[in-house]
Structures are given as structure tokens and as C-alpha cells.
């Protein structure tokens, strides 16, 4: 497949125009994939690109451009013999993905006329690999688990740069993650599942997430679902703010980071009731709470690195100001949708929403 976009108007430089329009700018993107989907051993390879000028929103969805990526996967499906008393089937899958920046960038020039920082086209962005497996028991219970990791990479978003005014890269440290879960018999009126994940980083960051899900088909016309998610993150260095600093060796800006302890609790309840083929009711209820505490602020010492130093001489910042970025947020969202099809092809919706 191939996609492309013109992200600016076609230029018109006629002399009778008061303000000529800028010349056209083209952005392109594409995706190619080869797969083998039959048999016990399956797999695929893919590649894609998105130029930095691609306006992907022209196609109705949001995705960050400026990337070249390639990856692949292979899966082995296990079908045990009929006399196996424990499992019905299983599989194991190995996948990988590498990505690079499509275009380069550079910062302001120093007194010697050279860019203070820069990176070239093809600079590594990320490289990760995952190994996962799943099993289905004779009683139709599903179990799964896996482990994955990401090698050292780079992020151009951590310093909150923009396409017009990019910031320096920040090195992403090595990450390792793992997960495991179990789900009860999907054929039963009541289905329950639990999933737990854990992650660690080379920079002493860590976190975990616990998800509990339940679905109850009370009758043929009533069903209810509940999803509870609780996650805790101890992020090592998280972006705090950028400050103008004429003494900074990184383009007259100081890029400040801090450790972040974040906790989030999210509950989603849904209900679907079908009174008649023409009349139904949908219910949605979501309490949400999150907190975040910043501490131990530091300053990025070198571009395209994970080197940090104590904050000294940054105008408009004093130790303790990082607490101004702490957050406490709670909300409750409620939606009720009543649908009534009073005539074939003619439907009335009554919607009530409260947040």
C-alpha cells in the first residue's frame, strides 16, 4: 500500500498577487507486508516509512510522522494429540521491531558557527523484541504470558520540541517488561479475567499494572461488564519543563527532568439492556483517579544522551518548584443512551452525559 499527502497549498507567484503563496510541500508514507498465515508455522515481515512532511491527519487518524520502521514475527501453533488431558491448543510467538528517524535535525548554531547539537537521517529510534505464549485448557480456560525488552534508543519528544523548533534527543534507557494472565471459560454466562504486567528500566525506573475484567450475560437481552485497572509507575527521569538560560550549552535552554511517582485507578462499568427489538438502553459509568509526585529535579547535561547534572544557575527555577507540577485528578463520567427505532430505518436517540 502507498499513501501520500500534500501538506500545503500549491504556490502561486504571479506578480499581481499581494502575498504569494508558498510552494507546495509533499509528504509520503507507505507500508508493505509479506505474511504466511496457513499451517502450524506462520510469520511475516513488514516495513513502513513516513516522511517528516507527511500530514497524516488528511486520512482521518493521528500518527506521528518522521519514521522508518521494519519488523517481523513468527508463530508456532501447537495442537496436542486427542488423548492430551490438560490442553486443547497453544502457541508461541516471537516478534521484533526496529525504527529510525526519517529526517535529521539540528539546533541553533554556536559561536563557532556549528550546530550545538544535530542528528542525521537514519538515527536509531527504538529496537524491541517480544516473546509470548498462550494455552487453552480442556476446560476452555485461557492462560498467557510473555517477556520483552527494548534496547537503548532515542526520543525526540522528551524535550518537547516541535517540527518548527525541534529539541535535542534524549537517550531512552534499556527496558524489560513481562506480563501474565488467565481467563475463565468464555462459554459461561460469567467470564472473569486477570492480567498483571511489570516493567523495569536500566535507569532504575519500574512499574506494574493489574487489570481485572468481568463480563456477565445475565439473560439473552442483558449483559454487563466491569473493568478495573490499577497501575503504579516510578519513572526515573520525566520531563519537567524547559527554561530560557543564556548560559546553557544546549541552545540557550535548560531542559529539566525529575523523578515521577504516578498512581492511577480506573473503573469502567457498562450495561446493555434490550427491551424489544426496537428499544434498547446502554449504560456507562467511569470513576477515574490519578496522582503524580515529582522529586529530585536534574538538568540534561548533553544532547542525545541520558546524562543529567544538578541544576545550577537556571533563571526562574528554584529547588522545590518541581512540586508545582504535582497533580491530583479525579473524575466520574456517566453516559446513558436510549435507542428507539420507531420506524424501519428511523431511529430516535436520547443521550444523557454527565462528567
mmCIF file of C-alpha atoms in Angstrom:
data_model
loop_
_atom_site.group_PDB
_atom_site.id
_atom_site.type_symbol
_atom_site.label_atom_id
_atom_site.label_comp_id
_atom_site.label_asym_id
_atom_site.label_seq_id
_atom_site.Cartn_x
_atom_site.Cartn_y
_atom_site.Cartn_z
ATOM 1 C CA UNK A 1 0.000 0.000 0.000
ATOM 2 C CA UNK A 2 1.065 3.591 -0.504
ATOM 3 C CA UNK A 3 -0.172 6.823 0.995
ATOM 4 C CA UNK A 4 0.762 10.403 0.216
ATOM 5 C CA UNK A 5 -0.273 13.895 1.173
ATOM 6 C CA UNK A 6 0.172 17.482 0.053
ATOM 7 C CA UNK A 7 0.529 19.403 3.269
ATOM 8 C CA UNK A 8 0.493 22.928 1.860
ATOM 9 C CA UNK A 9 -1.243 24.777 -0.942
ATOM 10 C CA UNK A 10 0.243 24.930 -4.423
ATOM 11 C CA UNK A 11 2.303 28.075 -4.651
ATOM 12 C CA UNK A 12 1.252 30.908 -6.911
ATOM 13 C CA UNK A 13 3.957 33.501 -7.552
ATOM 14 C CA UNK A 14 2.089 35.718 -10.021
ATOM 15 C CA UNK A 15 3.292 39.299 -9.818
ATOM 16 C CA UNK A 16 -0.237 40.662 -9.361
ATOM 17 C CA UNK A 17 -0.656 38.864 -6.042
ATOM 18 C CA UNK A 18 -0.013 40.979 -2.935
ATOM 19 C CA UNK A 19 1.277 37.991 -0.921
ATOM 20 C CA UNK A 20 2.403 34.989 -2.998
ATOM 21 C CA UNK A 21 1.515 31.609 -1.552
ATOM 22 C CA UNK A 22 4.371 29.308 -0.508
ATOM 23 C CA UNK A 23 5.417 26.461 -2.815
ATOM 24 C CA UNK A 24 3.847 23.053 -2.385
ATOM 25 C CA UNK A 25 5.361 20.589 0.051
ATOM 26 C CA UNK A 26 4.924 16.864 -0.426
ATOM 27 C CA UNK A 27 4.833 14.198 2.239
ATOM 28 C CA UNK A 28 4.705 10.489 1.579
ATOM 29 C CA UNK A 29 4.266 7.302 3.534
ATOM 30 C CA UNK A 30 3.868 3.648 2.772
ATOM 31 C CA UNK A 31 3.508 0.200 4.271
ATOM 32 C CA UNK A 32 4.475 -3.183 2.844
ATOM 33 C CA UNK A 33 3.972 -6.584 4.415
ATOM 34 C CA UNK A 34 4.508 -10.222 3.479
ATOM 35 C CA UNK A 35 2.806 -12.924 5.566
ATOM 36 C CA UNK A 36 2.356 -16.658 5.738
ATOM 37 C CA UNK A 37 -0.928 -17.343 7.564
ATOM 38 C CA UNK A 38 -1.554 -21.020 6.911
ATOM 39 C CA UNK A 39 -0.224 -24.073 8.720
ATOM 40 C CA UNK A 40 1.264 -24.565 12.159
ATOM 41 C CA UNK A 41 4.167 -22.186 11.498
ATOM 42 C CA UNK A 42 3.184 -18.671 10.490
ATOM 43 C CA UNK A 43 5.054 -15.415 10.186
ATOM 44 C CA UNK A 44 5.528 -12.137 8.432
ATOM 45 C CA UNK A 45 7.871 -9.292 7.625
ATOM 46 C CA UNK A 46 6.896 -5.656 7.178
ATOM 47 C CA UNK A 47 8.354 -2.251 6.533
ATOM 48 C CA UNK A 48 6.986 1.280 6.513
ATOM 49 C CA UNK A 49 8.050 4.873 6.160
ATOM 50 C CA UNK A 50 6.534 8.262 6.926
ATOM 51 C CA UNK A 51 8.390 11.407 5.901
ATOM 52 C CA UNK A 52 8.577 14.367 8.238
ATOM 53 C CA UNK A 53 6.350 16.359 5.829
ATOM 54 C CA UNK A 54 3.533 13.815 5.800
ATOM 55 C CA UNK A 55 0.295 15.269 7.166
ATOM 56 C CA UNK A 56 -1.256 12.005 8.266
ATOM 57 C CA UNK A 57 -4.405 13.716 9.549
ATOM 58 C CA UNK A 58 -5.559 14.114 5.941
ATOM 59 C CA UNK A 59 -6.536 10.443 6.162
ATOM 60 C CA UNK A 60 -8.618 10.760 9.316
ATOM 61 C CA UNK A 61 -6.279 9.458 12.017
ATOM 62 C CA UNK A 62 -3.418 10.778 14.096
ATOM 63 C CA UNK A 63 0.043 9.287 13.985
ATOM 64 C CA UNK A 64 3.497 10.822 14.417
ATOM 65 C CA UNK A 65 5.374 11.004 11.084
ATOM 66 C CA UNK A 66 9.150 11.071 10.529
ATOM 67 C CA UNK A 67 9.864 7.371 10.918
ATOM 68 C CA UNK A 68 11.272 4.362 9.108
ATOM 69 C CA UNK A 69 10.342 1.033 10.680
ATOM 70 C CA UNK A 70 10.850 -2.639 9.948
ATOM 71 C CA UNK A 71 9.845 -5.722 11.846
ATOM 72 C CA UNK A 72 8.651 -9.258 11.728
ATOM 73 C CA UNK A 73 7.060 -12.088 13.643
ATOM 74 C CA UNK A 74 6.856 -15.852 13.644
ATOM 75 C CA UNK A 75 4.385 -18.073 15.454
ATOM 76 C CA UNK A 76 4.156 -21.786 16.096
ATOM 77 C CA UNK A 77 0.700 -23.218 16.824
ATOM 78 C CA UNK A 78 0.613 -26.324 18.989
ATOM 79 C CA UNK A 79 -2.237 -28.807 18.511
ATOM 80 C CA UNK A 80 -1.857 -31.624 21.073
ATOM 81 C CA UNK A 81 -2.980 -35.168 20.469
ATOM 82 C CA UNK A 82 -6.599 -36.000 21.346
ATOM 83 C CA UNK A 83 -5.510 -38.047 24.368
ATOM 84 C CA UNK A 84 -3.907 -34.992 25.999
ATOM 85 C CA UNK A 85 -5.814 -34.476 29.259
ATOM 86 C CA UNK A 86 -4.666 -30.914 30.003
ATOM 87 C CA UNK A 87 -4.711 -28.657 26.956
ATOM 88 C CA UNK A 88 -6.662 -28.094 23.758
ATOM 89 C CA UNK A 89 -4.185 -25.854 21.965
ATOM 90 C CA UNK A 90 -1.381 -23.383 22.423
ATOM 91 C CA UNK A 91 1.014 -21.132 20.575
ATOM 92 C CA UNK A 92 4.285 -19.281 20.976
ATOM 93 C CA UNK A 93 5.228 -16.113 19.091
ATOM 94 C CA UNK A 94 8.444 -14.160 18.637
ATOM 95 C CA UNK A 95 8.312 -10.618 17.251
ATOM 96 C CA UNK A 96 10.731 -7.753 16.743
ATOM 97 C CA UNK A 97 10.604 -4.142 15.578
ATOM 98 C CA UNK A 98 13.276 -1.560 14.752
ATOM 99 C CA UNK A 99 12.709 2.089 13.882
ATOM 100 C CA UNK A 100 14.794 5.055 12.762
ATOM 101 C CA UNK A 101 14.139 8.759 12.232
ATOM 102 C CA UNK A 102 13.390 9.529 8.584
ATOM 103 C CA UNK A 103 14.889 13.026 8.698
ATOM 104 C CA UNK A 104 17.620 14.660 10.726
ATOM 105 C CA UNK A 105 17.535 17.905 12.699
ATOM 106 C CA UNK A 106 19.911 20.418 14.201
ATOM 107 C CA UNK A 107 19.821 23.016 16.942
ATOM 108 C CA UNK A 108 20.923 26.648 16.926
ATOM 109 C CA UNK A 109 24.475 27.476 15.951
ATOM 110 C CA UNK A 110 27.128 28.303 18.492
ATOM 111 C CA UNK A 111 29.788 30.975 18.405
ATOM 112 C CA UNK A 112 31.913 28.793 16.126
ATOM 113 C CA UNK A 113 29.117 28.691 13.534
ATOM 114 C CA UNK A 114 28.454 24.968 14.014
ATOM 115 C CA UNK A 115 25.172 23.494 15.282
ATOM 116 C CA UNK A 116 25.170 22.992 19.048
ATOM 117 C CA UNK A 117 23.511 19.632 18.509
ATOM 118 C CA UNK A 118 22.388 17.627 15.496
ATOM 119 C CA UNK A 119 21.454 14.143 14.332
ATOM 120 C CA UNK A 120 21.346 12.684 10.855
ATOM 121 C CA UNK A 121 18.762 10.809 8.812
ATOM 122 C CA UNK A 122 18.547 7.192 9.912
ATOM 123 C CA UNK A 123 19.368 7.841 13.571
ATOM 124 C CA UNK A 124 18.164 4.877 15.652
ATOM 125 C CA UNK A 125 14.877 5.474 17.475
ATOM 126 C CA UNK A 126 14.000 2.125 19.080
ATOM 127 C CA UNK A 127 14.661 -1.603 18.862
ATOM 128 C CA UNK A 128 12.495 -4.106 20.714
ATOM 129 C CA UNK A 129 11.725 -7.814 20.848
ATOM 130 C CA UNK A 130 8.879 -9.791 22.464
ATOM 131 C CA UNK A 131 8.349 -13.473 23.221
ATOM 132 C CA UNK A 132 4.832 -14.552 24.237
ATOM 133 C CA UNK A 133 2.840 -17.732 24.609
ATOM 134 C CA UNK A 134 -0.743 -18.787 25.290
ATOM 135 C CA UNK A 135 -2.546 -22.012 26.210
ATOM 136 C CA UNK A 136 -6.163 -23.173 26.326
ATOM 137 C CA UNK A 137 -7.040 -25.879 28.825
ATOM 138 C CA UNK A 138 -9.514 -28.709 28.315
ATOM 139 C CA UNK A 139 -11.963 -26.687 30.420
ATOM 140 C CA UNK A 140 -11.638 -23.731 27.986
ATOM 141 C CA UNK A 141 -9.619 -21.585 30.355
ATOM 142 C CA UNK A 142 -7.071 -19.338 28.632
ATOM 143 C CA UNK A 143 -3.612 -18.582 30.034
ATOM 144 C CA UNK A 144 -0.962 -16.317 28.582
ATOM 145 C CA UNK A 145 2.347 -14.705 29.400
ATOM 146 C CA UNK A 146 5.389 -13.137 27.857
ATOM 147 C CA UNK A 147 8.574 -11.169 28.211
ATOM 148 C CA UNK A 148 10.046 -8.382 26.122
ATOM 149 C CA UNK A 149 12.686 -5.733 26.042
ATOM 150 C CA UNK A 150 13.860 -2.570 24.352
ATOM 151 C CA UNK A 151 17.470 -1.747 23.633
ATOM 152 C CA UNK A 152 18.871 1.719 24.155
ATOM 153 C CA UNK A 153 17.181 4.172 21.785
ATOM 154 C CA UNK A 154 16.378 7.861 21.362
ATOM 155 C CA UNK A 155 13.335 10.093 21.792
ATOM 156 C CA UNK A 156 12.833 13.470 20.157
ATOM 157 C CA UNK A 157 9.658 14.181 22.149
ATOM 158 C CA UNK A 158 11.103 14.136 25.688
ATOM 159 C CA UNK A 159 12.393 17.705 25.320
ATOM 160 C CA UNK A 160 9.004 18.846 23.979
ATOM 161 C CA UNK A 161 10.313 20.068 20.643
ATOM 162 C CA UNK A 162 8.136 20.946 17.655
ATOM 163 C CA UNK A 163 8.728 20.471 13.899
ATOM 164 C CA UNK A 164 9.411 24.208 13.625
ATOM 165 C CA UNK A 165 11.602 24.330 16.737
ATOM 166 C CA UNK A 166 12.959 20.847 17.478
ATOM 167 C CA UNK A 167 14.686 19.992 20.716
ATOM 168 C CA UNK A 168 17.689 17.746 21.307
ATOM 169 C CA UNK A 169 17.306 13.993 21.532
ATOM 170 C CA UNK A 170 17.236 12.178 24.864
ATOM 171 C CA UNK A 171 18.515 8.609 25.150
ATOM 172 C CA UNK A 172 15.898 6.018 26.124
ATOM 173 C CA UNK A 173 17.473 3.535 28.562
ATOM 174 C CA UNK A 174 17.149 -0.226 28.249
ATOM 175 C CA UNK A 175 13.706 -1.514 29.305
ATOM 176 C CA UNK A 176 12.486 -5.010 30.186
ATOM 177 C CA UNK A 177 8.835 -5.960 30.677
ATOM 178 C CA UNK A 178 6.810 -9.082 31.380
ATOM 179 C CA UNK A 179 3.157 -9.997 31.690
ATOM 180 C CA UNK A 180 0.868 -12.923 32.543
ATOM 181 C CA UNK A 181 -2.868 -13.513 32.723
ATOM 182 C CA UNK A 182 -5.704 -16.003 32.906
ATOM 183 C CA UNK A 183 -9.311 -16.008 31.689
ATOM 184 C CA UNK A 184 -12.156 -18.313 32.658
ATOM 185 C CA UNK A 185 -14.361 -20.282 30.244
ATOM 186 C CA UNK A 186 -15.691 -17.824 27.657
ATOM 187 C CA UNK A 187 -18.771 -20.000 27.050
ATOM 188 C CA UNK A 188 -20.140 -19.419 30.564
ATOM 189 C CA UNK A 189 -22.572 -16.604 31.420
ATOM 190 C CA UNK A 190 -19.956 -15.196 33.801
ATOM 191 C CA UNK A 191 -16.460 -14.685 32.378
ATOM 192 C CA UNK A 192 -13.580 -13.382 34.526
ATOM 193 C CA UNK A 193 -10.008 -12.481 33.651
ATOM 194 C CA UNK A 194 -6.941 -11.072 35.375
ATOM 195 C CA UNK A 195 -3.749 -9.688 33.850
ATOM 196 C CA UNK A 196 -0.593 -8.499 35.606
ATOM 197 C CA UNK A 197 2.368 -6.737 33.987
ATOM 198 C CA UNK A 198 5.705 -5.488 35.323
ATOM 199 C CA UNK A 199 8.466 -3.356 33.820
ATOM 200 C CA UNK A 200 11.982 -2.246 34.748
ATOM 201 C CA UNK A 201 14.476 0.146 33.194
ATOM 202 C CA UNK A 202 18.255 0.352 33.301
ATOM 203 C CA UNK A 203 17.818 3.818 34.861
ATOM 204 C CA UNK A 204 16.148 2.305 37.952
ATOM 205 C CA UNK A 205 12.607 3.039 36.818
ATOM 206 C CA UNK A 206 9.924 0.442 37.394
ATOM 207 C CA UNK A 207 6.189 -0.069 37.450
ATOM 208 C CA UNK A 208 3.360 -2.555 37.417
ATOM 209 C CA UNK A 209 -0.257 -2.795 36.255
ATOM 210 C CA UNK A 210 -3.102 -5.015 37.435
ATOM 211 C CA UNK A 211 -6.273 -5.415 35.359
ATOM 212 C CA UNK A 212 -9.419 -7.270 36.449
ATOM 213 C CA UNK A 213 -12.242 -7.810 33.975
ATOM 214 C CA UNK A 214 -15.645 -9.425 34.308
ATOM 215 C CA UNK A 215 -18.489 -9.980 31.867
ATOM 216 C CA UNK A 216 -21.926 -11.279 32.874
ATOM 217 C CA UNK A 217 -24.522 -12.281 30.305
ATOM 218 C CA UNK A 218 -27.467 -12.197 32.696
ATOM 219 C CA UNK A 219 -30.047 -13.101 30.047
ATOM 220 C CA UNK A 220 -30.257 -13.122 26.278
ATOM 221 C CA UNK A 221 -31.223 -9.450 26.443
ATOM 222 C CA UNK A 222 -28.973 -8.194 29.265
ATOM 223 C CA UNK A 223 -25.194 -8.071 29.600
ATOM 224 C CA UNK A 224 -22.880 -6.233 32.000
ATOM 225 C CA UNK A 225 -19.115 -5.705 32.010
ATOM 226 C CA UNK A 226 -16.683 -4.320 34.580
ATOM 227 C CA UNK A 227 -13.034 -3.419 34.061
ATOM 228 C CA UNK A 228 -10.791 -2.321 36.939
ATOM 229 C CA UNK A 229 -7.240 -1.173 36.238
ATOM 230 C CA UNK A 230 -4.640 -0.051 38.760
ATOM 231 C CA UNK A 231 -1.124 0.939 37.728
ATOM 232 C CA UNK A 232 1.882 2.381 39.537
ATOM 233 C CA UNK A 233 4.960 3.869 37.859
ATOM 234 C CA UNK A 234 8.238 5.031 39.351
ATOM 235 C CA UNK A 235 9.714 6.820 36.343
ATOM 236 C CA UNK A 236 13.381 7.666 36.536
ATOM 237 C CA UNK A 237 13.696 10.951 34.619
ATOM 238 C CA UNK A 238 10.497 12.551 33.285
ATOM 239 C CA UNK A 239 10.320 15.891 31.508
ATOM 240 C CA UNK A 240 9.509 18.727 33.900
ATOM 241 C CA UNK A 241 9.887 21.971 31.948
ATOM 242 C CA UNK A 242 12.161 23.986 29.660
ATOM 243 C CA UNK A 243 13.696 27.275 30.815
ATOM 244 C CA UNK A 244 15.452 30.009 28.886
ATOM 245 C CA UNK A 245 19.047 30.084 30.059
ATOM 246 C CA UNK A 246 21.679 32.086 28.152
ATOM 247 C CA UNK A 247 24.407 30.114 29.942
ATOM 248 C CA UNK A 248 23.130 26.700 28.862
ATOM 249 C CA UNK A 249 25.450 24.847 26.469
ATOM 250 C CA UNK A 250 22.404 23.264 24.780
ATOM 251 C CA UNK A 251 20.992 26.078 22.678
ATOM 252 C CA UNK A 252 20.304 28.669 25.404
ATOM 253 C CA UNK A 253 17.726 26.388 27.002
ATOM 254 C CA UNK A 254 17.814 24.270 30.141
ATOM 255 C CA UNK A 255 15.849 21.042 29.841
ATOM 256 C CA UNK A 256 14.761 19.973 33.325
ATOM 257 C CA UNK A 257 13.669 16.492 34.342
ATOM 258 C CA UNK A 258 12.582 14.874 37.605
ATOM 259 C CA UNK A 259 11.632 11.514 39.018
ATOM 260 C CA UNK A 260 7.878 10.884 38.916
ATOM 261 C CA UNK A 261 5.804 8.602 41.140
ATOM 262 C CA UNK A 262 2.400 8.122 39.483
ATOM 263 C CA UNK A 263 -0.618 6.038 40.517
ATOM 264 C CA UNK A 264 -3.825 5.589 38.521
ATOM 265 C CA UNK A 265 -7.097 3.819 39.312
ATOM 266 C CA UNK A 266 -9.645 3.416 36.524
ATOM 267 C CA UNK A 267 -13.006 1.605 36.740
ATOM 268 C CA UNK A 268 -15.311 1.180 33.738
ATOM 269 C CA UNK A 269 -18.818 -0.275 34.111
ATOM 270 C CA UNK A 270 -21.073 -0.974 31.117
ATOM 271 C CA UNK A 271 -24.581 -2.310 30.757
ATOM 272 C CA UNK A 272 -26.620 -3.264 27.692
ATOM 273 C CA UNK A 273 -30.351 -3.899 28.004
ATOM 274 C CA UNK A 274 -32.547 -4.893 25.083
ATOM 275 C CA UNK A 275 -36.227 -4.430 25.949
ATOM 276 C CA UNK A 276 -37.571 -5.135 22.463
ATOM 277 C CA UNK A 277 -36.003 -5.324 19.025
ATOM 278 C CA UNK A 278 -36.803 -1.601 18.685
ATOM 279 C CA UNK A 279 -35.969 -0.344 22.180
ATOM 280 C CA UNK A 280 -32.605 -0.652 23.985
ATOM 281 C CA UNK A 281 -30.633 1.077 26.731
ATOM 282 C CA UNK A 282 -26.857 1.448 27.119
ATOM 283 C CA UNK A 283 -25.236 2.485 30.402
ATOM 284 C CA UNK A 284 -21.662 3.674 31.001
ATOM 285 C CA UNK A 285 -20.062 4.662 34.312
ATOM 286 C CA UNK A 286 -16.363 5.531 34.794
ATOM 287 C CA UNK A 287 -14.713 6.740 38.000
ATOM 288 C CA UNK A 288 -11.096 7.760 37.350
ATOM 289 C CA UNK A 289 -8.363 8.895 39.756
ATOM 290 C CA UNK A 290 -4.689 9.667 39.206
ATOM 291 C CA UNK A 291 -1.914 11.263 41.258
ATOM 292 C CA UNK A 292 1.636 12.266 40.412
ATOM 293 C CA UNK A 293 4.531 13.494 42.568
ATOM 294 C CA UNK A 294 7.761 14.943 41.115
ATOM 295 C CA UNK A 295 11.004 14.969 43.069
ATOM 296 C CA UNK A 296 14.805 15.130 42.637
ATOM 297 C CA UNK A 297 14.954 17.521 39.652
ATOM 298 C CA UNK A 298 18.003 17.477 37.366
ATOM 299 C CA UNK A 299 19.131 19.113 34.128
ATOM 300 C CA UNK A 300 20.011 17.441 30.837
ATOM 301 C CA UNK A 301 23.780 17.738 30.582
ATOM 302 C CA UNK A 302 24.406 16.614 26.985
ATOM 303 C CA UNK A 303 22.177 16.226 23.921
ATOM 304 C CA UNK A 304 21.430 12.725 22.635
ATOM 305 C CA UNK A 305 22.348 11.194 25.980
ATOM 306 C CA UNK A 306 20.962 10.148 29.326
ATOM 307 C CA UNK A 307 23.438 12.363 31.183
ATOM 308 C CA UNK A 308 21.964 14.604 33.875
ATOM 309 C CA UNK A 309 23.517 17.084 36.265
ATOM 310 C CA UNK A 310 22.407 19.102 39.321
ATOM 311 C CA UNK A 311 20.509 22.276 38.485
ATOM 312 C CA UNK A 312 22.646 25.396 38.894
ATOM 313 C CA UNK A 313 22.064 28.931 37.703
ATOM 314 C CA UNK A 314 18.806 28.311 35.824
ATOM 315 C CA UNK A 315 16.767 31.537 35.843
ATOM 316 C CA UNK A 316 13.200 31.320 37.203
ATOM 317 C CA UNK A 317 13.791 27.922 38.849
ATOM 318 C CA UNK A 318 14.471 27.040 42.460
ATOM 319 C CA UNK A 319 14.545 23.640 44.130
ATOM 320 C CA UNK A 320 11.022 22.935 45.283
ATOM 321 C CA UNK A 321 9.443 24.379 42.121
ATOM 322 C CA UNK A 322 9.104 20.814 40.817
ATOM 323 C CA UNK A 323 6.280 20.353 43.325
ATOM 324 C CA UNK A 324 4.220 22.845 41.306
ATOM 325 C CA UNK A 325 3.902 20.146 38.644
ATOM 326 C CA UNK A 326 2.415 17.587 41.065
ATOM 327 C CA UNK A 327 -1.118 16.626 40.137
ATOM 328 C CA UNK A 328 -4.228 15.176 41.756
ATOM 329 C CA UNK A 329 -7.100 14.477 39.414
ATOM 330 C CA UNK A 330 -10.405 12.665 39.834
ATOM 331 C CA UNK A 331 -13.459 12.451 37.631
ATOM 332 C CA UNK A 332 -16.667 10.493 37.143
ATOM 333 C CA UNK A 333 -18.085 10.088 33.633
ATOM 334 C CA UNK A 334 -21.611 8.821 33.099
ATOM 335 C CA UNK A 335 -23.382 8.149 29.810
ATOM 336 C CA UNK A 336 -26.909 6.874 29.200
ATOM 337 C CA UNK A 337 -28.138 6.171 25.659
ATOM 338 C CA UNK A 338 -31.742 5.193 24.934
ATOM 339 C CA UNK A 339 -32.351 3.954 21.385
ATOM 340 C CA UNK A 340 -35.841 3.691 19.897
ATOM 341 C CA UNK A 341 -36.413 2.681 16.289
ATOM 342 C CA UNK A 342 -39.965 3.944 15.793
ATOM 343 C CA UNK A 343 -39.999 3.051 12.125
ATOM 344 C CA UNK A 344 -37.838 0.953 9.836
ATOM 345 C CA UNK A 345 -34.697 2.991 9.189
ATOM 346 C CA UNK A 346 -35.796 5.812 11.508
ATOM 347 C CA UNK A 347 -34.231 5.836 14.977
ATOM 348 C CA UNK A 348 -34.515 8.202 17.907
ATOM 349 C CA UNK A 349 -31.611 8.516 20.371
ATOM 350 C CA UNK A 350 -31.864 10.084 23.798
ATOM 351 C CA UNK A 351 -28.392 10.733 25.254
ATOM 352 C CA UNK A 352 -27.565 11.934 28.748
ATOM 353 C CA UNK A 353 -23.962 12.651 29.681
ATOM 354 C CA UNK A 354 -22.547 13.839 32.983
ATOM 355 C CA UNK A 355 -18.893 14.422 33.891
#
